[in-house]
mmCIF file of C-alpha atoms in Angstrom:
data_model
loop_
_atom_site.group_PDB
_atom_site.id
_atom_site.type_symbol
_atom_site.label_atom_id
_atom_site.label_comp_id
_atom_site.label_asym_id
_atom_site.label_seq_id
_atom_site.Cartn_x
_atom_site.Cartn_y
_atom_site.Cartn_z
ATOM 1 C CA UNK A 1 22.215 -6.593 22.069
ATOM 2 C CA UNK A 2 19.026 -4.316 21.392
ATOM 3 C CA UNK A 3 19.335 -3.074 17.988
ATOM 4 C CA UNK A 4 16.939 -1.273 15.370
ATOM 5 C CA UNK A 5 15.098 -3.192 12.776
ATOM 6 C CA UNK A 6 17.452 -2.758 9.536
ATOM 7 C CA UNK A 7 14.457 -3.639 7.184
ATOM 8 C CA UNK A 8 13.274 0.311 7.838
ATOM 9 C CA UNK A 9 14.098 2.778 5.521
ATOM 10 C CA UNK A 10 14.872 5.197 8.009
ATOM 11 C CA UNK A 11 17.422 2.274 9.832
ATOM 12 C CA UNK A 12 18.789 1.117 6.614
ATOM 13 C CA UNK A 13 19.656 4.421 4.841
ATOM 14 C CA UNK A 14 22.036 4.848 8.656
ATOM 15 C CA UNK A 15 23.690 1.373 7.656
ATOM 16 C CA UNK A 16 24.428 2.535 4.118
ATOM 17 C CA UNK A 17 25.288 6.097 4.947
ATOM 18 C CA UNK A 18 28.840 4.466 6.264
ATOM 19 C CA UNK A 19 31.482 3.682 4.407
ATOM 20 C CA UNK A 20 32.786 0.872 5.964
ATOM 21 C CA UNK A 21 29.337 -0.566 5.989
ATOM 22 C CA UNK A 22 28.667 0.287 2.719
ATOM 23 C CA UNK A 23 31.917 -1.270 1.743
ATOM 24 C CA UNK A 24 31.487 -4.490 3.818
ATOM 25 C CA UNK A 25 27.530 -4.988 2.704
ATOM 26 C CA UNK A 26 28.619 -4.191 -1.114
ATOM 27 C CA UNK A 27 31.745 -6.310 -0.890
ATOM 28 C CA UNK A 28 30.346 -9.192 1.002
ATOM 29 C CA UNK A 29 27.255 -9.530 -1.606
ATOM 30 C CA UNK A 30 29.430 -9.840 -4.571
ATOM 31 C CA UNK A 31 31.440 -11.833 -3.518
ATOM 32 C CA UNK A 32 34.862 -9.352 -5.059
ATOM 33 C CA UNK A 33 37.315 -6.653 -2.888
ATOM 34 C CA UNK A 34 36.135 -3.269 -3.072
ATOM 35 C CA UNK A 35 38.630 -0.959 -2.623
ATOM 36 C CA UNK A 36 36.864 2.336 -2.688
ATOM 37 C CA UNK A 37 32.777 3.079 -2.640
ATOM 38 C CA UNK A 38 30.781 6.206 -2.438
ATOM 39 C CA UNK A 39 27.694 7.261 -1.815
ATOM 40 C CA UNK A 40 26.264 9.215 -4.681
ATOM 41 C CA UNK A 41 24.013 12.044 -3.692
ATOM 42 C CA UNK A 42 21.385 10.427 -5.429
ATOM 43 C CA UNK A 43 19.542 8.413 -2.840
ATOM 44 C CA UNK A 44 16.151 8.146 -3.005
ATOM 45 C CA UNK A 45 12.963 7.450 -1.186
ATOM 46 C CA UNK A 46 9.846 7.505 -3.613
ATOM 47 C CA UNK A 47 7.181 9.965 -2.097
ATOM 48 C CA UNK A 48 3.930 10.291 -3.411
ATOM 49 C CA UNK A 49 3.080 11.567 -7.031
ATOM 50 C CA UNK A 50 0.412 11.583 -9.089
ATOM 51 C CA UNK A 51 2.554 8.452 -10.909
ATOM 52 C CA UNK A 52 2.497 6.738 -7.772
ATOM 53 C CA UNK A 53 -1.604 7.701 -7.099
ATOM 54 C CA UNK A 54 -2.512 6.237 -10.117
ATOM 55 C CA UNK A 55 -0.338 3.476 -9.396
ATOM 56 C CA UNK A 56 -1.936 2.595 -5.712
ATOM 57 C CA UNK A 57 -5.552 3.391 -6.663
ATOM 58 C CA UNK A 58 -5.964 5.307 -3.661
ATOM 59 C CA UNK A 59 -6.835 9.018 -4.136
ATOM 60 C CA UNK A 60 -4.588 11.940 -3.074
ATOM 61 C CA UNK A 61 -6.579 12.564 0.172
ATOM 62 C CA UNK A 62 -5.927 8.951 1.174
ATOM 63 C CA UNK A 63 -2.316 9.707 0.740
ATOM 64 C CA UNK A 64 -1.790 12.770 2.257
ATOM 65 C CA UNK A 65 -0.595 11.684 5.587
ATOM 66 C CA UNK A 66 1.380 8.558 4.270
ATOM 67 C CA UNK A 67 5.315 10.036 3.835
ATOM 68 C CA UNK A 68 7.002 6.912 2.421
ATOM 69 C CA UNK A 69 6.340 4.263 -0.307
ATOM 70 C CA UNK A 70 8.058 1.063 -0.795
ATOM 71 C CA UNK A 71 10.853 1.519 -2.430
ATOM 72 C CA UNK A 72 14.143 3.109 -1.321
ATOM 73 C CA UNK A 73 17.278 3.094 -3.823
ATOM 74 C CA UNK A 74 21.081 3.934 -3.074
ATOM 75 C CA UNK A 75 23.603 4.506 -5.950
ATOM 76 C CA UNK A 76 27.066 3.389 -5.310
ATOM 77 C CA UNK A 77 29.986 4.107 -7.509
ATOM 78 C CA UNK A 78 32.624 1.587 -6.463
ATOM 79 C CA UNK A 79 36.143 0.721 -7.838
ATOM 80 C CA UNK A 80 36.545 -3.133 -7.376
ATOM 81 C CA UNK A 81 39.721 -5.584 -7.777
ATOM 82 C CA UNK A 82 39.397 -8.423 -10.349
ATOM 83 C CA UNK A 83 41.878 -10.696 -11.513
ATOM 84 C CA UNK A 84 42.226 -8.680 -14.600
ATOM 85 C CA UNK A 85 42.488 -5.294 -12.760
ATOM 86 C CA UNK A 86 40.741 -2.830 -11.230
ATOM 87 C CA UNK A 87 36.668 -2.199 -12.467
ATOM 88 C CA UNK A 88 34.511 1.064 -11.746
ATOM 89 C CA UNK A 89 31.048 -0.129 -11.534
ATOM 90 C CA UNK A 90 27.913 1.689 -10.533
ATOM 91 C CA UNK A 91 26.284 -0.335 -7.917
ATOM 92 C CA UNK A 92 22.235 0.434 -7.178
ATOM 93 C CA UNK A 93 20.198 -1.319 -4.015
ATOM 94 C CA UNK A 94 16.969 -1.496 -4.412
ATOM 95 C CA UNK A 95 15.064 -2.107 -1.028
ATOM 96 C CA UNK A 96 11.293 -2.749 -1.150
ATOM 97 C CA UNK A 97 9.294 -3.623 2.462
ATOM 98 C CA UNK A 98 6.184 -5.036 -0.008
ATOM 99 C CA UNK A 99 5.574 -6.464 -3.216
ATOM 100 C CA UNK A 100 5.872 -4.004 -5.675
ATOM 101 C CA UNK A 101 4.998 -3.507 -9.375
ATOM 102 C CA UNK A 102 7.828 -5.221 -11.232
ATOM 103 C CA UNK A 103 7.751 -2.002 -14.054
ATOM 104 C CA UNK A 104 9.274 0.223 -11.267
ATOM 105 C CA UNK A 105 12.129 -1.931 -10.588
ATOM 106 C CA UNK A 106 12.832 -1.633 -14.488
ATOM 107 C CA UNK A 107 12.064 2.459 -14.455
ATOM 108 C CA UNK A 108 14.695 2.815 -11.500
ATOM 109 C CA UNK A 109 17.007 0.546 -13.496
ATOM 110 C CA UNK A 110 16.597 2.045 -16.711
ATOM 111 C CA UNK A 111 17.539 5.919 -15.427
ATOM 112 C CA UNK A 112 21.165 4.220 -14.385
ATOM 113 C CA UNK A 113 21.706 3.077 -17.835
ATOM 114 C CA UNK A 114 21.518 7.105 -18.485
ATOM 115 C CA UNK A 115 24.449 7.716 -15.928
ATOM 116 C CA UNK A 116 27.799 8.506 -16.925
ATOM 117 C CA UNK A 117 31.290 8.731 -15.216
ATOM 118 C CA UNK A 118 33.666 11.265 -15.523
ATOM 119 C CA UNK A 119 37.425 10.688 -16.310
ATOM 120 C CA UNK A 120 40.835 12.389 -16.856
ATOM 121 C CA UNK A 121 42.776 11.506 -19.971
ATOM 122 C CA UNK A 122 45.212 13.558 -21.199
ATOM 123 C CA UNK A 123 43.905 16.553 -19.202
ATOM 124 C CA UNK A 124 40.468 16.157 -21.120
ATOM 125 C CA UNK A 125 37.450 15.214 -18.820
ATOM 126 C CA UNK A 126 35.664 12.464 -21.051
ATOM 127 C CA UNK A 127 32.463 10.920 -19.870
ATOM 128 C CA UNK A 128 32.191 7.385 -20.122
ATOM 129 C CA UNK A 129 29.412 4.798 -19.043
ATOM 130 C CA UNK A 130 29.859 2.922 -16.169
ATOM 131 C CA UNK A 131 28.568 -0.880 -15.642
ATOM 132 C CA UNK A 132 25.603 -1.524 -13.448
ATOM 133 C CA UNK A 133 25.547 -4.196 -10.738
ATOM 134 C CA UNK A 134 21.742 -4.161 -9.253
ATOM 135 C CA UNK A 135 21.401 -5.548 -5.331
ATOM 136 C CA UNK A 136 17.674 -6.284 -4.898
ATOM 137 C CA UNK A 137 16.721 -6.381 -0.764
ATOM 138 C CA UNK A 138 13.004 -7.787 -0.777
ATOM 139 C CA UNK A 139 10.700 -7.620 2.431
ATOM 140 C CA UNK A 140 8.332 -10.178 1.011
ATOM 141 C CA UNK A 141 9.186 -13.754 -0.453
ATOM 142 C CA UNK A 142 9.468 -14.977 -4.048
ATOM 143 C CA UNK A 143 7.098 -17.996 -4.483
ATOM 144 C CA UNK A 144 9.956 -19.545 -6.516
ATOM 145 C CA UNK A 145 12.479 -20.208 -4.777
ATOM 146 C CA UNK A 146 13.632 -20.683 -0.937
ATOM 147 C CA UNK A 147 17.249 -19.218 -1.787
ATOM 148 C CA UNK A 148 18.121 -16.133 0.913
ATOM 149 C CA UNK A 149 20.513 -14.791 -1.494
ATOM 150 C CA UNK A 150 20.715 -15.432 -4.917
ATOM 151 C CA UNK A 151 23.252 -14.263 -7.559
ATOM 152 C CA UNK A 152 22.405 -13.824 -11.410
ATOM 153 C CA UNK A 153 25.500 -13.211 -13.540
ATOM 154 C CA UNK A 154 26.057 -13.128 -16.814
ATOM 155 C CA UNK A 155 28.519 -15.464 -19.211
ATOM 156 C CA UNK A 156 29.714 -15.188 -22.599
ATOM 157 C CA UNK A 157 29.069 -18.159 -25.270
ATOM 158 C CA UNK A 158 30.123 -18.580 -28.459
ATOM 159 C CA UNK A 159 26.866 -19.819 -30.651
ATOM 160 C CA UNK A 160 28.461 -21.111 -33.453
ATOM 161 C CA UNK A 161 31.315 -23.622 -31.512
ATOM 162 C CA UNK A 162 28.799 -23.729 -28.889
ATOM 163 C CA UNK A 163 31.735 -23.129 -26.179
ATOM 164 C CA UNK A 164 31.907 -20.682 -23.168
ATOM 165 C CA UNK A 165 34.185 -17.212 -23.845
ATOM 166 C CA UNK A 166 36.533 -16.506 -21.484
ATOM 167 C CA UNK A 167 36.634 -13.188 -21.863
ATOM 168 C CA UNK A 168 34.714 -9.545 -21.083
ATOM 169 C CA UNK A 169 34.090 -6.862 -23.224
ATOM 170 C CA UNK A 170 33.608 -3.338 -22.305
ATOM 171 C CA UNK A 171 30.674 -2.700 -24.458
ATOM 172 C CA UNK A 172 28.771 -5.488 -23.273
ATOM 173 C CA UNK A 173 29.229 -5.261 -20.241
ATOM 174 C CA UNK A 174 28.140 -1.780 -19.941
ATOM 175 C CA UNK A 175 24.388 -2.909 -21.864
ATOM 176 C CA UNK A 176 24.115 -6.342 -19.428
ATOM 177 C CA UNK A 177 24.547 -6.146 -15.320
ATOM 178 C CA UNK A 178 24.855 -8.567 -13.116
ATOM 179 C CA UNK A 179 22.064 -9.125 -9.924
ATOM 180 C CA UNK A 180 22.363 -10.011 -7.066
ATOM 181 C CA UNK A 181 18.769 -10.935 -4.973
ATOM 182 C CA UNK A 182 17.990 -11.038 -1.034
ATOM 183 C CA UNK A 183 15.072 -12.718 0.551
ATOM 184 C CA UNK A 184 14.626 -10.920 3.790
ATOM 185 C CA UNK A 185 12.530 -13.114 5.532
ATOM 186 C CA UNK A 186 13.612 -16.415 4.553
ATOM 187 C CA UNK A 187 17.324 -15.201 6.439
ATOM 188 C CA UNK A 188 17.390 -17.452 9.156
ATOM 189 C CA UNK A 189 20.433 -16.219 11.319
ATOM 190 C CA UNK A 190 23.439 -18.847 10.728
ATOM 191 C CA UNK A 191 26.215 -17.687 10.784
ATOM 192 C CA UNK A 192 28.865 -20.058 8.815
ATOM 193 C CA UNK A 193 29.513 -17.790 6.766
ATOM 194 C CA UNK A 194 30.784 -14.063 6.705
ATOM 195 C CA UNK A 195 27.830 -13.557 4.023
ATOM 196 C CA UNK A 196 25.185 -14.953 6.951
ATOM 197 C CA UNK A 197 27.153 -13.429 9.381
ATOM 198 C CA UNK A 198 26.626 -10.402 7.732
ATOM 199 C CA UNK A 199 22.874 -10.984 6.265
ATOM 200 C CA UNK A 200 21.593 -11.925 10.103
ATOM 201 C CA UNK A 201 21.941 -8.500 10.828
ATOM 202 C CA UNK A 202 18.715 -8.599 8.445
ATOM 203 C CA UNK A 203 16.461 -11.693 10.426
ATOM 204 C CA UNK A 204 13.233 -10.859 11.299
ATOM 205 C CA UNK A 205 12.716 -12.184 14.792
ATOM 206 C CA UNK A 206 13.399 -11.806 18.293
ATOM 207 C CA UNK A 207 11.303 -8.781 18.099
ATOM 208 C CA UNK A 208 11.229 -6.758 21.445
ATOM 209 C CA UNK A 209 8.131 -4.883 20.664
ATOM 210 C CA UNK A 210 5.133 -5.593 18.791
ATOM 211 C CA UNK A 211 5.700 -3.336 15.648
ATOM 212 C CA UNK A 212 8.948 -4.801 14.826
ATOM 213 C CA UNK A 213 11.164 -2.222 15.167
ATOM 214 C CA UNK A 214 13.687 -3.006 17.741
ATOM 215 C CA UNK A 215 14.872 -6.460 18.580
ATOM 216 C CA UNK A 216 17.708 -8.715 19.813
ATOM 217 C CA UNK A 217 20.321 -9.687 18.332
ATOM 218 C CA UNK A 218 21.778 -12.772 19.305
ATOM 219 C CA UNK A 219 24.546 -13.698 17.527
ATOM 220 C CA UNK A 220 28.475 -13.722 18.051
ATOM 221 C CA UNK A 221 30.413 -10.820 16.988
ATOM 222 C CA UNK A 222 33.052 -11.761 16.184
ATOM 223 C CA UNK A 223 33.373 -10.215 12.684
ATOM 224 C CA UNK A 224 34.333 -6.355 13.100
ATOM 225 C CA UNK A 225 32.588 -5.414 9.766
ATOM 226 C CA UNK A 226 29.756 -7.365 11.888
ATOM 227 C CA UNK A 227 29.647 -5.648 14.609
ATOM 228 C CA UNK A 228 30.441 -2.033 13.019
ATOM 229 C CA UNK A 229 26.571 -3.150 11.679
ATOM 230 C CA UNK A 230 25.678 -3.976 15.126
ATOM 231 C CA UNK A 231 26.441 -0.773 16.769
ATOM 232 C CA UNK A 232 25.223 1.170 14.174
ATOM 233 C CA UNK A 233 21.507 -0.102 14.959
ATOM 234 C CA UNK A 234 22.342 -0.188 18.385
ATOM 235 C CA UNK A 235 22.786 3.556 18.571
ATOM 236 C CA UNK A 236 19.769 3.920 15.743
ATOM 237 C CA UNK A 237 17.538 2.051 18.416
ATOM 238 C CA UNK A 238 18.749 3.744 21.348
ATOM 239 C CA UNK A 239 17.991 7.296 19.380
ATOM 240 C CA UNK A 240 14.929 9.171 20.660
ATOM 241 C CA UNK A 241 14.727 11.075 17.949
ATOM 242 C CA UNK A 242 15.224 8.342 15.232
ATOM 243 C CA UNK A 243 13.069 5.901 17.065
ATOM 244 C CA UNK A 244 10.240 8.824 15.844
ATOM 245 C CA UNK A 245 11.591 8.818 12.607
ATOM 246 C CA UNK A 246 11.315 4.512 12.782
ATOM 247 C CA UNK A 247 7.692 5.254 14.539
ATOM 248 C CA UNK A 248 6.564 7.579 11.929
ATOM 249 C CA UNK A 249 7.759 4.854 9.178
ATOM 250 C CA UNK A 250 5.421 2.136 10.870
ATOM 251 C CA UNK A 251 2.414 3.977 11.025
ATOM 252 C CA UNK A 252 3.124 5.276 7.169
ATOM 253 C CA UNK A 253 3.302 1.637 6.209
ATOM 254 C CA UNK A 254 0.393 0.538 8.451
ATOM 255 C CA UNK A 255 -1.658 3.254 6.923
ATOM 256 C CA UNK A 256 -0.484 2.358 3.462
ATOM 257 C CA UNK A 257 -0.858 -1.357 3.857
ATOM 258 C CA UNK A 258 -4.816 -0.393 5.603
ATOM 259 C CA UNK A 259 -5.749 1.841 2.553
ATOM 260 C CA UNK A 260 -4.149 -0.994 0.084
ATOM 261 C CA UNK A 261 -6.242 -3.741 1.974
ATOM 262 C CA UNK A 262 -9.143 -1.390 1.866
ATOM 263 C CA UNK A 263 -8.945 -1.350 -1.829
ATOM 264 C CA UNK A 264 -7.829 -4.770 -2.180
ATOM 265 C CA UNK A 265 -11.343 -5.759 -0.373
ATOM 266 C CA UNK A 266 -13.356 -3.180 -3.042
ATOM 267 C CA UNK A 267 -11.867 -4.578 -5.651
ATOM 268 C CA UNK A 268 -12.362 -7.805 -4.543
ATOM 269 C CA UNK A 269 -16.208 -7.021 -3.804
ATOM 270 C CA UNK A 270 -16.763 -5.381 -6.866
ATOM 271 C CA UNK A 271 -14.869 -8.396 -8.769
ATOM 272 C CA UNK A 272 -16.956 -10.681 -6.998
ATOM 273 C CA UNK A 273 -20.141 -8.346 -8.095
ATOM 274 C CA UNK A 274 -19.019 -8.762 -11.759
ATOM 275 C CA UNK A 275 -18.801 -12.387 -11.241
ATOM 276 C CA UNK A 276 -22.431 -12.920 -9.706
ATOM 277 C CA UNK A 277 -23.234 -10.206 -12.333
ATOM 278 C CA UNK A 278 -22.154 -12.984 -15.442
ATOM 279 C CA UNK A 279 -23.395 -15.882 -13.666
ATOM 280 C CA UNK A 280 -26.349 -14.050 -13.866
ATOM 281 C CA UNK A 281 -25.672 -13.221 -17.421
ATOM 282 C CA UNK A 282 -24.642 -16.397 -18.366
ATOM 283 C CA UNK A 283 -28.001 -17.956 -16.723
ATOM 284 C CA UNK A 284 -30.053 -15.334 -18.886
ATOM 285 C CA UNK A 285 -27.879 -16.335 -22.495
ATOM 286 C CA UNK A 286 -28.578 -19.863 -20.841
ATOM 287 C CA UNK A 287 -32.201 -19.838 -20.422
ATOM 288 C CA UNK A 288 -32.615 -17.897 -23.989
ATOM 289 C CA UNK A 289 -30.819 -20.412 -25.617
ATOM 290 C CA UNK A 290 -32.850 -23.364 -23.782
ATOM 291 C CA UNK A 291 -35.900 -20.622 -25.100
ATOM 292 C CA UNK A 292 -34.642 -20.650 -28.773
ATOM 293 C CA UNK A 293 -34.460 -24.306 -28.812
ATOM 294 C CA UNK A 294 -38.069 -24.398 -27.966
ATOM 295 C CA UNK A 295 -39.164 -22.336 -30.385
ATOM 296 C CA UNK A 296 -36.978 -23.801 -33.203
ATOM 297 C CA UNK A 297 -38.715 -27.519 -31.882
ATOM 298 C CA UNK A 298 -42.141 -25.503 -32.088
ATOM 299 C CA UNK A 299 -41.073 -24.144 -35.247
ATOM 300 C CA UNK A 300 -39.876 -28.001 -36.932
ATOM 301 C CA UNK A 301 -42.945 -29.773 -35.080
ATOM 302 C CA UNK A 302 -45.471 -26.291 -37.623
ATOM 303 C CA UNK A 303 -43.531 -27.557 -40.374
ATOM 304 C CA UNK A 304 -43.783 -31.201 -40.076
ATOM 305 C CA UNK A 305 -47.764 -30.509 -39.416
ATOM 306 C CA UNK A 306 -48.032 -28.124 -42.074
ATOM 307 C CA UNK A 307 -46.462 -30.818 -44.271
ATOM 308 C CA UNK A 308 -48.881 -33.229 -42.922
ATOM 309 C CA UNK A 309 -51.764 -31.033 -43.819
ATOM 310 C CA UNK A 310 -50.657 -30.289 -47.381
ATOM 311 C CA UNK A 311 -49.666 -33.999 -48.008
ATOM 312 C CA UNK A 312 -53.942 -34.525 -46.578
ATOM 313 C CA UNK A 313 -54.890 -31.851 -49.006
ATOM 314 C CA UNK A 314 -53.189 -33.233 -51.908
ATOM 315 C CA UNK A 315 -54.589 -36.829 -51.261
ATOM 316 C CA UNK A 316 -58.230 -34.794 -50.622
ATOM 317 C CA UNK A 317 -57.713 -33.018 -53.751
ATOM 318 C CA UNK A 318 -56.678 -36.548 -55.340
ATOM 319 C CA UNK A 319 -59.878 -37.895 -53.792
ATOM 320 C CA UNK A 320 -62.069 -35.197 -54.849
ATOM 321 C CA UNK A 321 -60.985 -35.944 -58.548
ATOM 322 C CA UNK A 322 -61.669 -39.915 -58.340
ATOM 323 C CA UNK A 323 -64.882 -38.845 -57.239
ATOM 324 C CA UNK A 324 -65.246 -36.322 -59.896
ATOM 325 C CA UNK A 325 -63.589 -39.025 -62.415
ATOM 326 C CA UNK A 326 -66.378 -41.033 -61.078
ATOM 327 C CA UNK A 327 -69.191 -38.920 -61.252
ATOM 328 C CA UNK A 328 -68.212 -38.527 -65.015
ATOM 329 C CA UNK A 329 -68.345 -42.051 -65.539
ATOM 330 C CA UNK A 330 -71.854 -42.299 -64.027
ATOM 331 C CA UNK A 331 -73.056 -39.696 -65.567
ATOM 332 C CA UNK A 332 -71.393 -41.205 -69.049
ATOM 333 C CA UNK A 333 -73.523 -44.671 -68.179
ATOM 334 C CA UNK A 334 -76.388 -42.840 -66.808
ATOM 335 C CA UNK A 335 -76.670 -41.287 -70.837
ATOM 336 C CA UNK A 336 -75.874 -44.455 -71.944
ATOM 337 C CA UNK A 337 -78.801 -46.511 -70.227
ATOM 338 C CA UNK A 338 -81.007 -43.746 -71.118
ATOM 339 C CA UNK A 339 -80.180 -43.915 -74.622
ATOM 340 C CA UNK A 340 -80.622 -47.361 -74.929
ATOM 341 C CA UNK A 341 -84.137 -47.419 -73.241
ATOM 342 C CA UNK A 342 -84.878 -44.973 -75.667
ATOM 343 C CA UNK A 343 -84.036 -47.460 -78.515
ATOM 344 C CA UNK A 344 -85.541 -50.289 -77.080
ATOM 345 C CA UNK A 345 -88.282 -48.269 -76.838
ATOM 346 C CA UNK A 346 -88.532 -47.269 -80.281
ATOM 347 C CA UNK A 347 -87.743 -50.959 -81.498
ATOM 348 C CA UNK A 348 -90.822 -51.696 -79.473
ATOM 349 C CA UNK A 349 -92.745 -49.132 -80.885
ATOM 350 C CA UNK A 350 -91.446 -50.415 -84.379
ATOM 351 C CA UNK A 351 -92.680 -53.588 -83.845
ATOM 352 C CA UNK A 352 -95.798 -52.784 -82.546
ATOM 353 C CA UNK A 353 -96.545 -50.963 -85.603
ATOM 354 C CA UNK A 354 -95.487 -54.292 -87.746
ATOM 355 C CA UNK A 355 -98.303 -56.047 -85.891
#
């Protein structure tokens, strides 16, 4: 059967707008009955604002034309059967095409911790919180993990006796949710179970067209939650004027994905710019240092020669007073010769005169 490419906005938000869809994809996922859901009027598709500008790094020119983001969210309020009764919970879905910025995921959650349910007691209308259950549906692929569906939930354990609680508690449950997490395109289309059954709905091949918006599905139907599904893309396909609205979608997200890649590749280039820029840097702190070594060499090899020439000058001046300490002596015997020629001479004289 030719059916419409569920992992569209515009496709998906058909799927969840039934009930028994809603119920069966809800119900299915967590693995519990649900005996009522409903759609609160609080669906949303995130458009752009100057949030979501900043966000992207593209300017609001660039985003003019572009009519959907990434992310579309349903709220659920659903009454579900558990062995100890029946539990209102708010359920969210999260659906995101692309990678996304993990702090929106957290904003989105964060405004249904704000929610409140309203119920009759006594004739009073009291407002109570509900608990959250979060269902994450991801286009891309975690590098993690291989899992197609993955379920996070939450036990109780006793610290000090170091033993699991058996046991839930209204106020924590409303603070903690459980999650449950759906690769998209690691679903591979078994069918063994009614959750594959179910998430093959989801595979991404056996595209018909080369934008990925209608293909075949392949599968038995022979689950009538299944095929409700089925039919539902089926007509969605089939749809002249939804096929627009899918159409529309796929060039939004081509021109979003182009602008993003445009970007990616500036920042990349300008990255890489920075990176020659401090090679360059590096080379110049590089070459100074190799520079201040020389002169600090230059500047111990002065030293050591100016040492040199004061240790010469000492030993000259050391010289120049043996020499002086010489001369002195000469001088002393040059006195003392002449002083005793002068008394030989007079002894000679004296004895000439005795003649």
């Amino acid at each position: 059967m030719i059916i419409a490419n569920p992992i569209f906005d515009t496709v998906f938000k058909r799927l969840m707008e039934n009930n028994r869809v809603a119920r069966f994809f809800v119900e299915t996922l967590i693995d519990e009955p649900v005996e009522s859901i409903t759609l609160t009027p609080q669906e949303h598709t995130y458009f752009k604002s100057p949030q979501t500008i900043a966000e992207s790094g593209l300017t609001a020119e660039e985003l003019e034309n572009i009519k959907l983001l990434s992310i579309i969210r349903f709220d659920f309020i659903a009454t579900i059967r558990t062995a100890a009764g029946y539990k209102k919970v708010l359920i969210e879905i999260q659906k995101a095409r692309n990678a996304v910025d993990l702090m929106r995921f957290r904003t989105y959650l964060a405004e249904q911790y704000k929610r409140k349910d309203i119920i009759e007691e006594d004739g009073k209308k009291l407002e109570e919180p509900l608990p959250i259950i979060t269902i994450y549906l991801l286009g891309f692929e975690l590098t993690e993990t291989d899992a197609v569906a993955i379920r996070v939930n939450r036990t109780y354990c006793d610290m000090i006796a170091r033993k699991e609680l058996h046991l839930k508690s209204e106020f924590i449950e409303c603070l903690t949710h459980d999650s449950y997490v759906v690769q998209i395109p690691r679903i591979e289309g078994k069918t063994r179970t009614r959750l594959e059954k179910m998430l093959s709905v989801f595979e991404q091949k056996y595209f018909v067209d080369d934008k990925g918006i209608i293909k075949m599905y392949t599968h038995p139907l022979d689950d009538e939650d299944v095929r409700c599904m089925v039919e539902i893309l089926y007509h969605t396909g089939a749809d002249p004027e939804q096929q627009r609205e899918i159409e529309d979608e796929w060039w939004s997200n081509e021109l979003l994905a182009s602008m993003i890649g445009e970007r990616d590749k500036r920042i990349e280039e300008q990255k890489k710019a920075l990176e020659e820029k401090e090679q360059v840097i590096a080379g110049n702190k590089k070459a100074l240092e190799e520079k201040e070594q020389v002169i600090a060499g230059n500047k111990k090899t002065l030293e050591e020669k100016e040492q040199v020439i004061a240790g010469n000058k000492k030993t000259l001046e050391e010289k120049e007073q043996v020499i002086a300490g010489n001369k002195k002596t000469l001088e002393d015997k040059d006195r003392l010769i002449e002083a005793m020629q002068k008394e030989i001479e007079r002894l000679k004289g004296k004895q000439e005169e005795s003649d």
